[in-house]
Amino acid sequence: MRLYLVSRNPKKVEELAHLAKACGIELVPIDIPKVEIQSEILVEVALYSATVAHLSVKRPLIVEDSGLFVKSLNMFPGALSSYVYKTIGVRGVLKLMEGVEDREAFFESVIALAAPTLDGVKTFRGSVRGRIAEEPRGTGGFGFDPIFVPEGYTTTFAEMGIEEKNAVSHRGMAFRALCRWLLENCERIACEGWT
Ligand code: ITT
């Protein structure tokens, strides 16, 4: 089965391609603009992006929207993570956290699936709890990976390989939910014909 992916983040594409392969899906990135509404709610952002993309592409596709939510910053940057990363970056977030003891945070991911044989857009969610490190560590991954330590680990996401990160990450969890749903519903939605 083939699924198209609307994203301009090559690292995100790489992580999703690994997850798709494990699910027997060929993931094909398409370079069209991803229209994102301004909303604090990831599922709204993903639903809208997938709907708009599907209107122009008319093929089975997914979009993935994600964000880092820091408890002591009242869940900032959340759905604004991409913009905050590009502006103040990892160092900026660490500065906001200077002297802050409560370093609890979580990543959330929403994958939205749209396809011609599907009634409406279907969404899948994943999240991972963890903490904000005192200093950036590691060179892998992207975005806020160097400062995120998932619960039960001492290493940051940036110190993990793709497979290890995917096994615990918000994106891995959301994609596995999509994979399970497709397996269970493929016949009903005629997904074997998706190209
Ligand atoms: P596309 O919209 O083109 O897919 P993007 O990077 O802008 O790419 P989002 O709009 O979903 O994607 O923004 C999510 C931001 O949240 C991302 O740019 C990172 O800064 C951060 N983020 C999300 N998942 C992350 C992860 O697994 N590791 C590190 N940072 C992550």
Short mmCIF file of C-alpha atoms and ligand atoms in Angstrom, two decimals:
data_model
loop_
_atom_site.label_atom_id
_atom_site.label_comp_id
_atom_site.label_asym_id
_atom_site.label_seq_id
_atom_site.Cartn_x
_atom_site.Cartn_y
_atom_site.Cartn_z
CA MET A 1 0.00 0.00 0.00
CA ARG A 2 1.20 3.48 -0.82
CA LEU A 3 0.62 6.59 1.30
CA TYR A 4 1.71 10.11 0.46
CA LEU A 5 3.22 12.34 3.13
CA VAL A 6 2.97 16.11 3.18
CA SER A 7 5.93 17.49 5.13
CA ARG A 8 8.90 19.73 4.55
CA ASN A 9 10.85 18.41 7.50
CA PRO A 10 13.31 15.78 6.14
CA LYS A 11 14.05 14.32 9.58
CA LYS A 12 10.37 13.85 10.29
CA VAL A 13 10.01 12.22 6.87
CA GLU A 14 12.89 9.85 7.67
CA GLU A 15 11.37 8.78 11.01
CA LEU A 16 7.96 8.23 9.43
CA ALA A 17 9.49 6.28 6.52
CA HIS A 18 11.05 3.82 8.99
CA LEU A 19 7.73 3.41 10.80
CA ALA A 20 5.86 2.95 7.52
CA LYS A 21 8.28 0.29 6.31
CA ALA A 22 7.71 -1.72 9.48
CA CYS A 23 3.98 -1.55 8.71
CA GLY A 24 4.40 -2.62 5.07
CA ILE A 25 3.52 0.82 3.73
CA GLU A 26 5.45 2.68 1.05
CA LEU A 27 5.57 6.30 2.19
CA VAL A 28 6.04 8.83 -0.60
CA PRO A 29 6.86 12.42 0.36
CA ILE A 30 5.13 15.06 -1.76
CA ASP A 31 6.43 18.58 -1.92
CA ILE A 32 3.30 20.69 -1.74
CA PRO A 33 2.70 23.51 0.75
CA LYS A 34 1.31 22.29 4.07
CA VAL A 35 -1.38 24.78 5.05
CA GLU A 36 -1.41 25.19 8.84
CA ILE A 37 -4.10 27.07 10.74
CA GLN A 38 -3.20 28.85 13.95
CA SER A 39 -4.63 26.77 16.77
CA GLU A 40 -3.40 25.55 20.14
CA ILE A 41 -4.97 22.19 19.37
CA LEU A 42 -2.77 19.88 17.29
CA VAL A 43 -5.65 17.75 16.07
CA GLU A 44 -7.32 20.83 14.57
CA VAL A 45 -4.11 21.80 12.78
CA ALA A 46 -3.60 18.29 11.39
CA LEU A 47 -7.25 17.85 10.33
CA TYR A 48 -7.25 21.09 8.41
CA SER A 49 -3.86 20.44 6.74
CA ALA A 50 -4.91 16.95 5.61
CA THR A 51 -8.25 18.19 4.28
CA VAL A 52 -6.66 20.97 2.24
CA ALA A 53 -3.85 18.74 0.93
CA HIS A 54 -6.33 16.06 -0.08
CA LEU A 55 -8.40 18.57 -2.07
CA SER A 56 -5.42 19.21 -4.32
CA VAL A 57 -3.69 15.80 -4.33
CA LYS A 58 -6.76 13.52 -4.29
CA ARG A 59 -4.64 10.57 -3.20
CA PRO A 60 -4.32 8.73 0.11
CA LEU A 61 -2.14 10.93 2.28
CA ILE A 62 -1.04 11.72 5.79
CA VAL A 63 0.19 14.82 7.56
CA GLU A 64 1.81 14.78 10.97
CA ASP A 65 1.66 17.66 13.43
CA SER A 66 3.59 17.60 16.63
CA GLY A 67 4.78 19.77 19.47
CA LEU A 68 6.66 19.97 22.75
CA PHE A 69 4.56 20.90 25.78
CA VAL A 70 6.46 22.12 28.87
CA LYS A 71 4.44 22.03 32.10
CA SER A 72 6.20 24.87 33.93
CA LEU A 73 5.79 27.09 30.82
CA ASN A 74 2.02 26.50 30.82
CA MET A 75 2.39 23.99 27.94
CA PHE A 76 4.42 26.40 25.75
CA PRO A 77 5.54 26.02 22.94
CA GLY A 78 2.90 23.35 22.11
CA ALA A 79 1.37 23.79 18.67
CA LEU A 80 3.79 26.71 18.10
CA SER A 81 6.85 24.46 18.44
CA SER A 82 7.98 24.78 14.84
CA TYR A 83 7.95 28.60 15.01
CA VAL A 84 9.55 28.70 18.46
CA TYR A 85 12.29 26.32 17.31
CA LYS A 86 13.04 28.56 14.32
CA THR A 87 13.06 31.74 16.43
CA ILE A 88 14.46 31.19 19.95
CA GLY A 89 15.48 27.55 19.42
CA VAL A 90 16.73 25.05 21.97
CA ARG A 91 18.87 27.66 23.73
CA GLY A 92 15.88 30.00 24.06
CA VAL A 93 13.75 27.33 25.71
CA LEU A 94 16.61 26.44 28.07
CA LYS A 95 16.88 30.11 29.00
CA LEU A 96 13.18 30.24 29.85
CA MET A 97 13.79 27.19 32.07
CA GLU A 98 16.76 28.64 33.95
CA GLY A 99 16.36 27.97 37.69
CA VAL A 100 13.11 26.07 37.08
CA GLU A 101 13.00 22.84 39.09
CA ASP A 102 9.91 21.28 37.54
CA ARG A 103 11.21 20.13 34.13
CA GLU A 104 8.27 17.90 33.23
CA ALA A 105 7.30 17.98 29.56
CA PHE A 106 5.72 15.86 26.88
CA PHE A 107 5.76 15.55 23.11
CA GLU A 108 2.51 15.01 21.28
CA SER A 109 1.92 13.88 17.71
CA VAL A 110 -1.22 13.78 15.61
CA ILE A 111 -1.29 11.99 12.28
CA ALA A 112 -4.22 12.81 10.02
CA LEU A 113 -5.16 10.40 7.23
CA ALA A 114 -7.22 11.44 4.19
CA ALA A 115 -8.08 9.20 1.26
CA PRO A 116 -10.63 9.09 -1.56
CA THR A 117 -12.28 5.94 -0.14
CA LEU A 118 -12.43 7.36 3.40
CA ASP A 119 -15.39 9.26 4.84
CA GLY A 120 -13.77 12.35 6.33
CA VAL A 121 -10.30 12.57 7.85
CA LYS A 122 -9.15 10.08 10.51
CA THR A 123 -6.68 11.10 13.22
CA PHE A 124 -4.24 9.13 15.36
CA ARG A 125 -2.50 10.44 18.47
CA GLY A 126 0.67 9.62 20.33
CA SER A 127 2.47 11.18 23.25
CA VAL A 128 5.58 10.63 25.34
CA ARG A 129 6.30 12.05 28.76
CA GLY A 130 9.74 13.15 29.80
CA ARG A 131 11.79 16.03 31.10
CA ILE A 132 13.76 18.99 29.78
CA ALA A 133 17.49 18.42 30.20
CA GLU A 134 19.71 21.11 31.76
CA GLU A 135 21.96 21.20 28.68
CA PRO A 136 21.60 20.06 25.05
CA ARG A 137 23.01 16.57 24.46
CA GLY A 138 23.40 14.52 21.27
CA THR A 139 23.50 15.20 17.56
CA GLY A 140 20.76 12.95 16.19
CA GLY A 141 17.13 13.72 15.47
CA PHE A 142 15.83 17.25 15.03
CA GLY A 143 14.14 20.14 16.77
CA PHE A 144 14.04 19.86 20.53
CA ASP A 145 15.52 16.34 20.61
CA PRO A 146 18.80 17.45 22.30
CA ILE A 147 16.90 18.67 25.39
CA PHE A 148 14.19 16.01 25.72
CA VAL A 149 14.80 13.00 27.97
CA PRO A 150 11.92 10.50 27.73
CA GLU A 151 10.60 8.96 30.94
CA GLY A 152 12.60 5.89 32.00
CA TYR A 153 15.71 7.01 30.08
CA THR A 154 18.82 9.04 30.88
CA THR A 155 19.62 9.80 27.24
CA THR A 156 18.01 12.56 25.18
CA PHE A 157 16.19 11.77 21.92
CA ALA A 158 19.20 13.27 20.11
CA GLU A 159 21.44 10.61 21.68
CA MET A 160 19.27 7.79 20.27
CA GLY A 161 19.19 6.18 16.84
CA ILE A 162 16.03 6.43 14.73
CA GLU A 163 14.76 2.96 15.69
CA GLU A 164 15.26 3.58 19.40
CA LYS A 165 13.57 6.96 19.24
CA ASN A 166 10.67 5.58 17.16
CA ALA A 167 10.12 2.82 19.73
CA VAL A 168 9.30 5.36 22.45
CA SER A 169 8.38 8.56 20.63
CA HIS A 170 5.03 10.32 20.23
CA ARG A 171 5.37 9.91 16.44
CA GLY A 172 6.07 6.17 16.73
CA MET A 173 3.01 5.72 18.93
CA ALA A 174 0.75 7.70 16.57
CA PHE A 175 2.04 5.83 13.51
CA ARG A 176 1.58 2.42 15.13
CA ALA A 177 -2.02 3.40 15.92
CA LEU A 178 -2.50 4.31 12.23
CA CYS A 179 -0.92 1.00 11.19
CA ARG A 180 -3.23 -1.04 13.48
CA TRP A 181 -6.30 0.85 12.25
CA LEU A 182 -5.38 0.27 8.60
CA LEU A 183 -4.90 -3.45 9.22
CA GLU A 184 -8.28 -3.70 10.92
CA ASN A 185 -10.18 -1.57 8.39
CA CYS A 186 -8.39 -2.14 5.12
CA GLU A 187 -11.13 -4.23 3.56
CA ARG A 188 -13.93 -1.80 4.50
CA ILE A 189 -12.06 1.21 3.09
CA ALA A 190 -10.57 -0.70 0.11
CA CYS A 191 -7.04 0.34 1.07
CA GLU A 192 -5.35 -2.37 -0.98
CA GLY A 193 -6.25 -0.30 -4.03
CA TRP A 194 -4.49 2.80 -2.70
CA THR A 195 -1.71 3.89 -5.06
P1 ITT B 1 6.09 19.94 8.57
O1 ITT B 1 4.98 20.79 9.13
O2 ITT B 1 6.55 20.39 7.21
O3 ITT B 1 5.76 18.49 8.61
P2 ITT B 1 7.52 20.87 10.92
O4 ITT B 1 8.84 20.57 11.51
O5 ITT B 1 7.14 22.31 10.76
O6 ITT B 1 7.38 20.09 9.53
P3 ITT B 1 5.36 20.66 12.80
O7 ITT B 1 4.61 21.80 12.20
O8 ITT B 1 4.60 19.45 13.23
O9 ITT B 1 6.44 20.13 11.77
O10 ITT B 1 6.23 21.23 13.98
C1 ITT B 1 6.64 20.43 14.99
C2 ITT B 1 7.82 21.07 15.68
O11 ITT B 1 7.87 20.53 17.00
C3 ITT B 1 9.13 20.68 15.04
O12 ITT B 1 9.58 21.63 14.09
C4 ITT B 1 10.07 20.56 16.23
O13 ITT B 1 10.61 21.81 16.56
C5 ITT B 1 9.14 20.09 17.34
N1 ITT B 1 9.11 18.61 17.37
C6 ITT B 1 8.09 17.81 17.02
N2 ITT B 1 8.42 16.52 17.11
C7 ITT B 1 9.70 16.51 17.50
C8 ITT B 1 10.62 15.49 17.75
O14 ITT B 1 10.32 14.22 17.56
N3 ITT B 1 11.83 15.83 18.15
C9 ITT B 1 12.16 17.11 18.32
N4 ITT B 1 11.37 18.14 18.11
C10 ITT B 1 10.13 17.85 17.68
#
